Amino acid sequence: MERAIIIAAVFLLLSLQTAATAAAAAGVGRRRVTRRRPPPTLATRRHYATSLQVPRAGDDAASSSSSVPPAVQYETRRYTQRLDHFNSLPSSYATFQQRYLINDTFWGGRSRTAPIFLYAGNEGDIDLFTNNTGFMWEAAPRFRAMLVFVEHRYYGESMPFGGTREAAFRDAATKGYLTVTQALADYASFVLSLKANLSVPAAPVVVFGGSYGGMLAAWMRLKYPHVVMGAVASSAPILSFYGIVDPYAFYDRINDDYKSESKNCYDVLRKSWDVLDDALATKEGQAQLRRTFNMCNGSSVWDIPSLLENAMVEAAMTDYPTTSGFLTPLPAYPVRAMCRAIDARHQQAAASTSTSGSGNDDGNNSSSSTALLLLSEQVRDAMNVYYNHTGGAACFRAEEDDDPYGLYDGWNWQACTEVMVMAYGVRDGTVLQPAPFNFTEVVDDCRNVTGLPPRPFWIETEFGGYDIANVLKKSASNIIFFNGLRDPWSTGGVLKSISDSIIALVEPKGAHHVDLRFSSKEDPEWLKKVRVKETRIIARWLKQYYSDEGIAT
């Protein structure tokens, strides 16, 4: 939702750019290394991968990958989708091919009016979310449900204007059809067509989504209650907009995650920015960083701060209780693992100092060099947890321009036109480099990116946001909002149940849409209970639906 997982969910969309002047590179004076924060993405991202690819069901890579269980099998189809659902200009009747993935292995069929479980595609390739939304795959046999995963317009292979990314993103005139309301209308149109083709007009549809997809799932239930009878909105920050959320809350939560693990870890990360900036400002410091960090060809020590920040943010979003490989291989509780790496290096240095004594200090320069070495080694060890958990990477590589999940072009536009989630401000004294929030600067930056005036208040206008409890109480039903409080995006989530059918499931130890992941024998009890609750709620919705429709089950 990328910045994400997270995230996005979001996880971050673009590289965190290092501003390095020639004077600083030459060691003339001390200059703070600043990084402009781009529009955040709610999907987690993986720019620094070594060889991991997103396997598709049916591919050899999929069958041999532990990240995609064998049960994930689907057929790829296309739906002829209208370009513009909301006016009658001749250009609106243009169409494009929208990709969807379908599995009817478990479906109970027409005679049983069995349900359809629909995934509202996120800001990326639909395969990625299909292969990682295990809750739907595991719940389908119980409910005898058909599984359908629909790709969001302008992402993956669902490109208007001839089906190519170049044509779709040519200019503002072509990108202007990339909006939330158009995407929701796509899903509604698709569902009604699918049900008509299957001759199941009364089949109940439950929509699922995580991160931005969770936002879409909740909004679809609001806008099209006659199309979907319930929504599971996981880690959906529908309140992360200006005037509703504290713009510092996202990074405050990340700070709390690291601080909760270790005071030493917190102190090291908090101090690291000034120490790295000092080192980058001198030739001697840069040389020390080169000796400590093995940067790949084409990358440099100037990339270290951005790499560190990305690792810290992404680890906090995907702080799952079991090993994961959603976008990059990570150990269980990666925040804890990063802090343990920092603490282990600290303890090793303390033991070494105790053994050798303290009589080898040759003055301030030696002391400063020793402090830099220790901190840089601690930072390197923490980064290794995120970028090299499997041990397969030979060096640290800065972000490349490739876009393996079809993410950047679309989200850059959305996050600077209407989905302007406020996750920019970083307070002084936290584990990340301070960045005072300035709404005017955010708007101006987005105007520069798109060439158009942003609409930061449109989402609240279209779907509600202020006084969300009364909004949803009066206009909605059958929505599950799951949020894990380890996830920074939970700061913009619905954290209290609003009615008997608008239910907030909040887990203090949870991370970004962890409930939608495939289950594992290592799952903690709290996660198992969350999934049981969600399953029972969906069962209750369906029972009520069949009763209301007079359908025998």
mmCIF file of C-alpha atoms in Angstrom, residues 328-481:
data_model
loop_
_atom_site.group_PDB
_atom_site.id
_atom_site.type_symbol
_atom_site.label_atom_id
_atom_site.label_comp_id
_atom_site.label_asym_id
_atom_site.label_seq_id
_atom_site.Cartn_x
_atom_site.Cartn_y
_atom_site.Cartn_z
ATOM 1 C CA THR A 328 12.507 -11.343 -0.906
ATOM 2 C CA PRO A 329 13.597 -14.233 1.331
ATOM 3 C CA LEU A 330 13.374 -13.214 4.979
ATOM 4 C CA PRO A 331 13.670 -14.969 8.322
ATOM 5 C CA ALA A 332 10.867 -15.048 10.854
ATOM 6 C CA TYR A 333 10.447 -11.691 12.601
ATOM 7 C CA PRO A 334 13.028 -9.881 10.417
ATOM 8 C CA VAL A 335 13.023 -6.765 12.627
ATOM 9 C CA ARG A 336 14.101 -8.895 15.555
ATOM 10 C CA ALA A 337 16.673 -10.642 13.383
ATOM 11 C CA MET A 338 18.155 -7.318 12.263
ATOM 12 C CA CYS A 339 18.381 -6.105 15.855
ATOM 13 C CA ARG A 340 19.961 -9.355 17.001
ATOM 14 C CA ALA A 341 22.583 -8.982 14.273
ATOM 15 C CA ILE A 342 23.348 -5.470 15.517
ATOM 16 C CA ASP A 343 23.477 -6.588 19.145
ATOM 17 C CA ALA A 344 25.671 -9.596 18.375
ATOM 18 C CA ARG A 345 28.252 -7.376 16.699
ATOM 19 C CA HIS A 346 28.098 -4.989 19.673
ATOM 20 C CA GLN A 347 28.654 -7.817 22.147
ATOM 21 C CA GLN A 348 31.513 -9.178 20.064
ATOM 22 C CA ALA A 349 33.193 -5.764 20.036
ATOM 23 C CA ALA A 350 32.686 -5.356 23.789
ATOM 24 C CA ALA A 351 34.235 -8.755 24.462
ATOM 25 C CA SER A 352 37.178 -7.948 22.226
ATOM 26 C CA THR A 353 37.765 -4.616 23.975
ATOM 27 C CA SER A 354 37.603 -6.284 27.383
ATOM 28 C CA THR A 355 40.160 -8.887 26.325
ATOM 29 C CA SER A 356 42.611 -6.489 24.678
ATOM 30 C CA GLY A 357 42.226 -3.665 27.164
ATOM 31 C CA SER A 358 41.778 -0.015 26.315
ATOM 32 C CA GLY A 359 45.396 1.087 26.158
ATOM 33 C CA ASN A 360 45.647 1.116 22.368
ATOM 34 C CA ASP A 361 43.756 4.366 21.833
ATOM 35 C CA ASP A 362 45.988 6.611 19.750
ATOM 36 C CA GLY A 363 43.787 9.675 20.105
ATOM 37 C CA ASN A 364 40.565 11.057 18.709
ATOM 38 C CA ASN A 365 41.205 9.936 15.127
ATOM 39 C CA SER A 366 41.771 6.346 16.177
ATOM 40 C CA SER A 367 38.744 6.439 18.461
ATOM 41 C CA SER A 368 36.590 7.923 15.722
ATOM 42 C CA SER A 369 37.767 5.334 13.218
ATOM 43 C CA THR A 370 37.037 2.524 15.651
ATOM 44 C CA ALA A 371 33.532 3.857 16.322
ATOM 45 C CA LEU A 372 32.854 4.143 12.583
ATOM 46 C CA LEU A 373 34.084 0.618 11.993
ATOM 47 C CA LEU A 374 31.840 -0.821 14.706
ATOM 48 C CA LEU A 375 28.746 1.061 13.600
ATOM 49 C CA SER A 376 29.301 0.309 9.922
ATOM 50 C CA GLU A 377 29.748 -3.384 10.722
ATOM 51 C CA GLN A 378 26.522 -3.353 12.713
ATOM 52 C CA VAL A 379 24.675 -1.655 9.851
ATOM 53 C CA ARG A 380 26.174 -4.121 7.380
ATOM 54 C CA ASP A 381 25.094 -7.088 9.501
ATOM 55 C CA ALA A 382 21.550 -5.737 9.756
ATOM 56 C CA MET A 383 21.402 -5.148 5.997
ATOM 57 C CA ASN A 384 22.632 -8.697 5.435
ATOM 58 C CA VAL A 385 19.539 -10.006 7.201
ATOM 59 C CA TYR A 386 17.309 -8.251 4.696
ATOM 60 C CA TYR A 387 19.311 -8.480 1.477
ATOM 61 C CA ASN A 388 21.159 -11.730 1.973
ATOM 62 C CA HIS A 389 19.210 -13.972 4.325
ATOM 63 C CA THR A 390 19.868 -17.019 2.140
ATOM 64 C CA GLY A 391 23.581 -16.207 1.783
ATOM 65 C CA GLY A 392 23.427 -16.186 -2.009
ATOM 66 C CA ALA A 393 24.297 -12.539 -2.618
ATOM 67 C CA ALA A 394 27.975 -11.775 -3.153
ATOM 68 C CA CYS A 395 27.644 -8.013 -2.743
ATOM 69 C CA PHE A 396 25.234 -5.167 -1.971
ATOM 70 C CA ARG A 397 23.595 -3.819 -5.073
ATOM 71 C CA ALA A 398 21.814 -0.482 -5.263
ATOM 72 C CA GLU A 399 18.392 -0.260 -6.768
ATOM 73 C CA GLU A 400 18.117 -0.826 -10.480
ATOM 74 C CA ASP A 401 15.603 0.587 -12.900
ATOM 75 C CA ASP A 402 13.919 -2.732 -13.604
ATOM 76 C CA ASP A 403 10.314 -3.168 -12.564
ATOM 77 C CA PRO A 404 9.742 -6.924 -12.175
ATOM 78 C CA TYR A 405 6.208 -6.570 -10.826
ATOM 79 C CA GLY A 406 4.848 -3.855 -13.100
ATOM 80 C CA LEU A 407 4.597 -1.400 -10.224
ATOM 81 C CA TYR A 408 6.308 1.927 -10.730
ATOM 82 C CA ASP A 409 4.554 3.636 -13.623
ATOM 83 C CA GLY A 410 1.040 3.090 -12.321
ATOM 84 C CA TRP A 411 1.596 3.779 -8.660
ATOM 85 C CA ASN A 412 3.662 6.872 -9.312
ATOM 86 C CA TRP A 413 0.611 8.252 -11.081
ATOM 87 C CA GLN A 414 -1.992 7.092 -8.560
ATOM 88 C CA ALA A 415 -0.065 8.213 -5.482
ATOM 89 C CA CYS A 416 0.322 11.689 -6.958
ATOM 90 C CA THR A 417 -3.180 12.190 -8.324
ATOM 91 C CA GLU A 418 -5.742 10.813 -5.864
ATOM 92 C CA VAL A 419 -4.389 7.981 -3.665
ATOM 93 C CA MET A 420 -2.169 10.413 -1.768
ATOM 94 C CA VAL A 421 -1.486 8.377 1.343
ATOM 95 C CA MET A 422 0.290 10.482 3.933
ATOM 96 C CA ALA A 423 3.386 8.524 4.967
ATOM 97 C CA TYR A 424 6.145 11.069 4.655
ATOM 98 C CA GLY A 425 7.044 12.703 7.978
ATOM 99 C CA VAL A 426 9.886 11.377 10.134
ATOM 100 C CA ARG A 427 10.473 12.886 13.573
ATOM 101 C CA ASP A 428 13.876 13.769 14.928
ATOM 102 C CA GLY A 429 15.345 11.200 17.296
ATOM 103 C CA THR A 430 13.867 8.116 15.621
ATOM 104 C CA VAL A 431 15.592 5.201 13.899
ATOM 105 C CA LEU A 432 15.228 6.874 10.501
ATOM 106 C CA GLN A 433 16.720 10.069 9.204
ATOM 107 C CA PRO A 434 14.494 13.035 10.170
ATOM 108 C CA ALA A 435 12.268 14.489 7.466
ATOM 109 C CA PRO A 436 9.835 17.224 8.554
ATOM 110 C CA PHE A 437 6.452 16.872 6.898
ATOM 111 C CA ASN A 438 5.403 19.691 4.601
ATOM 112 C CA PHE A 439 2.093 19.201 2.824
ATOM 113 C CA THR A 440 2.775 22.001 0.337
ATOM 114 C CA GLU A 441 6.009 20.321 -0.713
ATOM 115 C CA VAL A 442 4.232 16.984 -1.174
ATOM 116 C CA VAL A 443 1.620 18.604 -3.410
ATOM 117 C CA ASP A 444 4.233 20.536 -5.374
ATOM 118 C CA ASP A 445 6.379 17.430 -5.870
ATOM 119 C CA CYS A 446 3.369 15.503 -7.147
ATOM 120 C CA ARG A 447 2.438 18.314 -9.509
ATOM 121 C CA ASN A 448 5.971 18.128 -10.904
ATOM 122 C CA VAL A 449 5.663 14.368 -11.365
ATOM 123 C CA THR A 450 2.292 14.357 -13.144
ATOM 124 C CA GLY A 451 2.022 17.859 -14.563
ATOM 125 C CA LEU A 452 -1.449 18.066 -13.022
ATOM 126 C CA PRO A 453 -2.853 19.481 -9.774
ATOM 127 C CA PRO A 454 -3.223 16.617 -7.261
ATOM 128 C CA ARG A 455 -6.553 15.824 -5.591
ATOM 129 C CA PRO A 456 -5.538 15.023 -2.015
ATOM 130 C CA PHE A 457 -9.106 15.170 -0.679
ATOM 131 C CA TRP A 458 -10.873 13.214 -3.414
ATOM 132 C CA ILE A 459 -10.720 9.816 -1.735
ATOM 133 C CA GLU A 460 -12.441 11.180 1.386
ATOM 134 C CA THR A 461 -15.052 12.799 -0.857
ATOM 135 C CA GLU A 462 -15.696 9.646 -2.851
ATOM 136 C CA PHE A 463 -15.602 7.005 -0.114
ATOM 137 C CA GLY A 464 -15.712 8.813 3.204
ATOM 138 C CA GLY A 465 -12.986 9.076 5.769
ATOM 139 C CA TYR A 466 -13.807 11.676 8.357
ATOM 140 C CA ASP A 467 -15.937 10.135 11.118
ATOM 141 C CA ILE A 468 -15.537 6.784 9.407
ATOM 142 C CA ALA A 469 -17.517 4.938 12.089
ATOM 143 C CA ASN A 470 -20.721 6.806 11.287
ATOM 144 C CA VAL A 471 -20.033 6.661 7.552
ATOM 145 C CA LEU A 472 -19.705 2.888 7.540
ATOM 146 C CA LYS A 473 -22.450 2.336 10.084
ATOM 147 C CA LYS A 474 -24.904 4.157 7.842
ATOM 148 C CA SER A 475 -23.774 2.881 4.480
ATOM 149 C CA ALA A 476 -22.083 -0.498 4.766
ATOM 150 C CA SER A 477 -22.135 -4.020 6.170
ATOM 151 C CA ASN A 478 -20.214 -7.271 5.893
ATOM 152 C CA ILE A 479 -16.639 -5.983 5.992
ATOM 153 C CA ILE A 480 -13.707 -7.480 7.891
ATOM 154 C CA PHE A 481 -10.842 -5.079 8.568
#
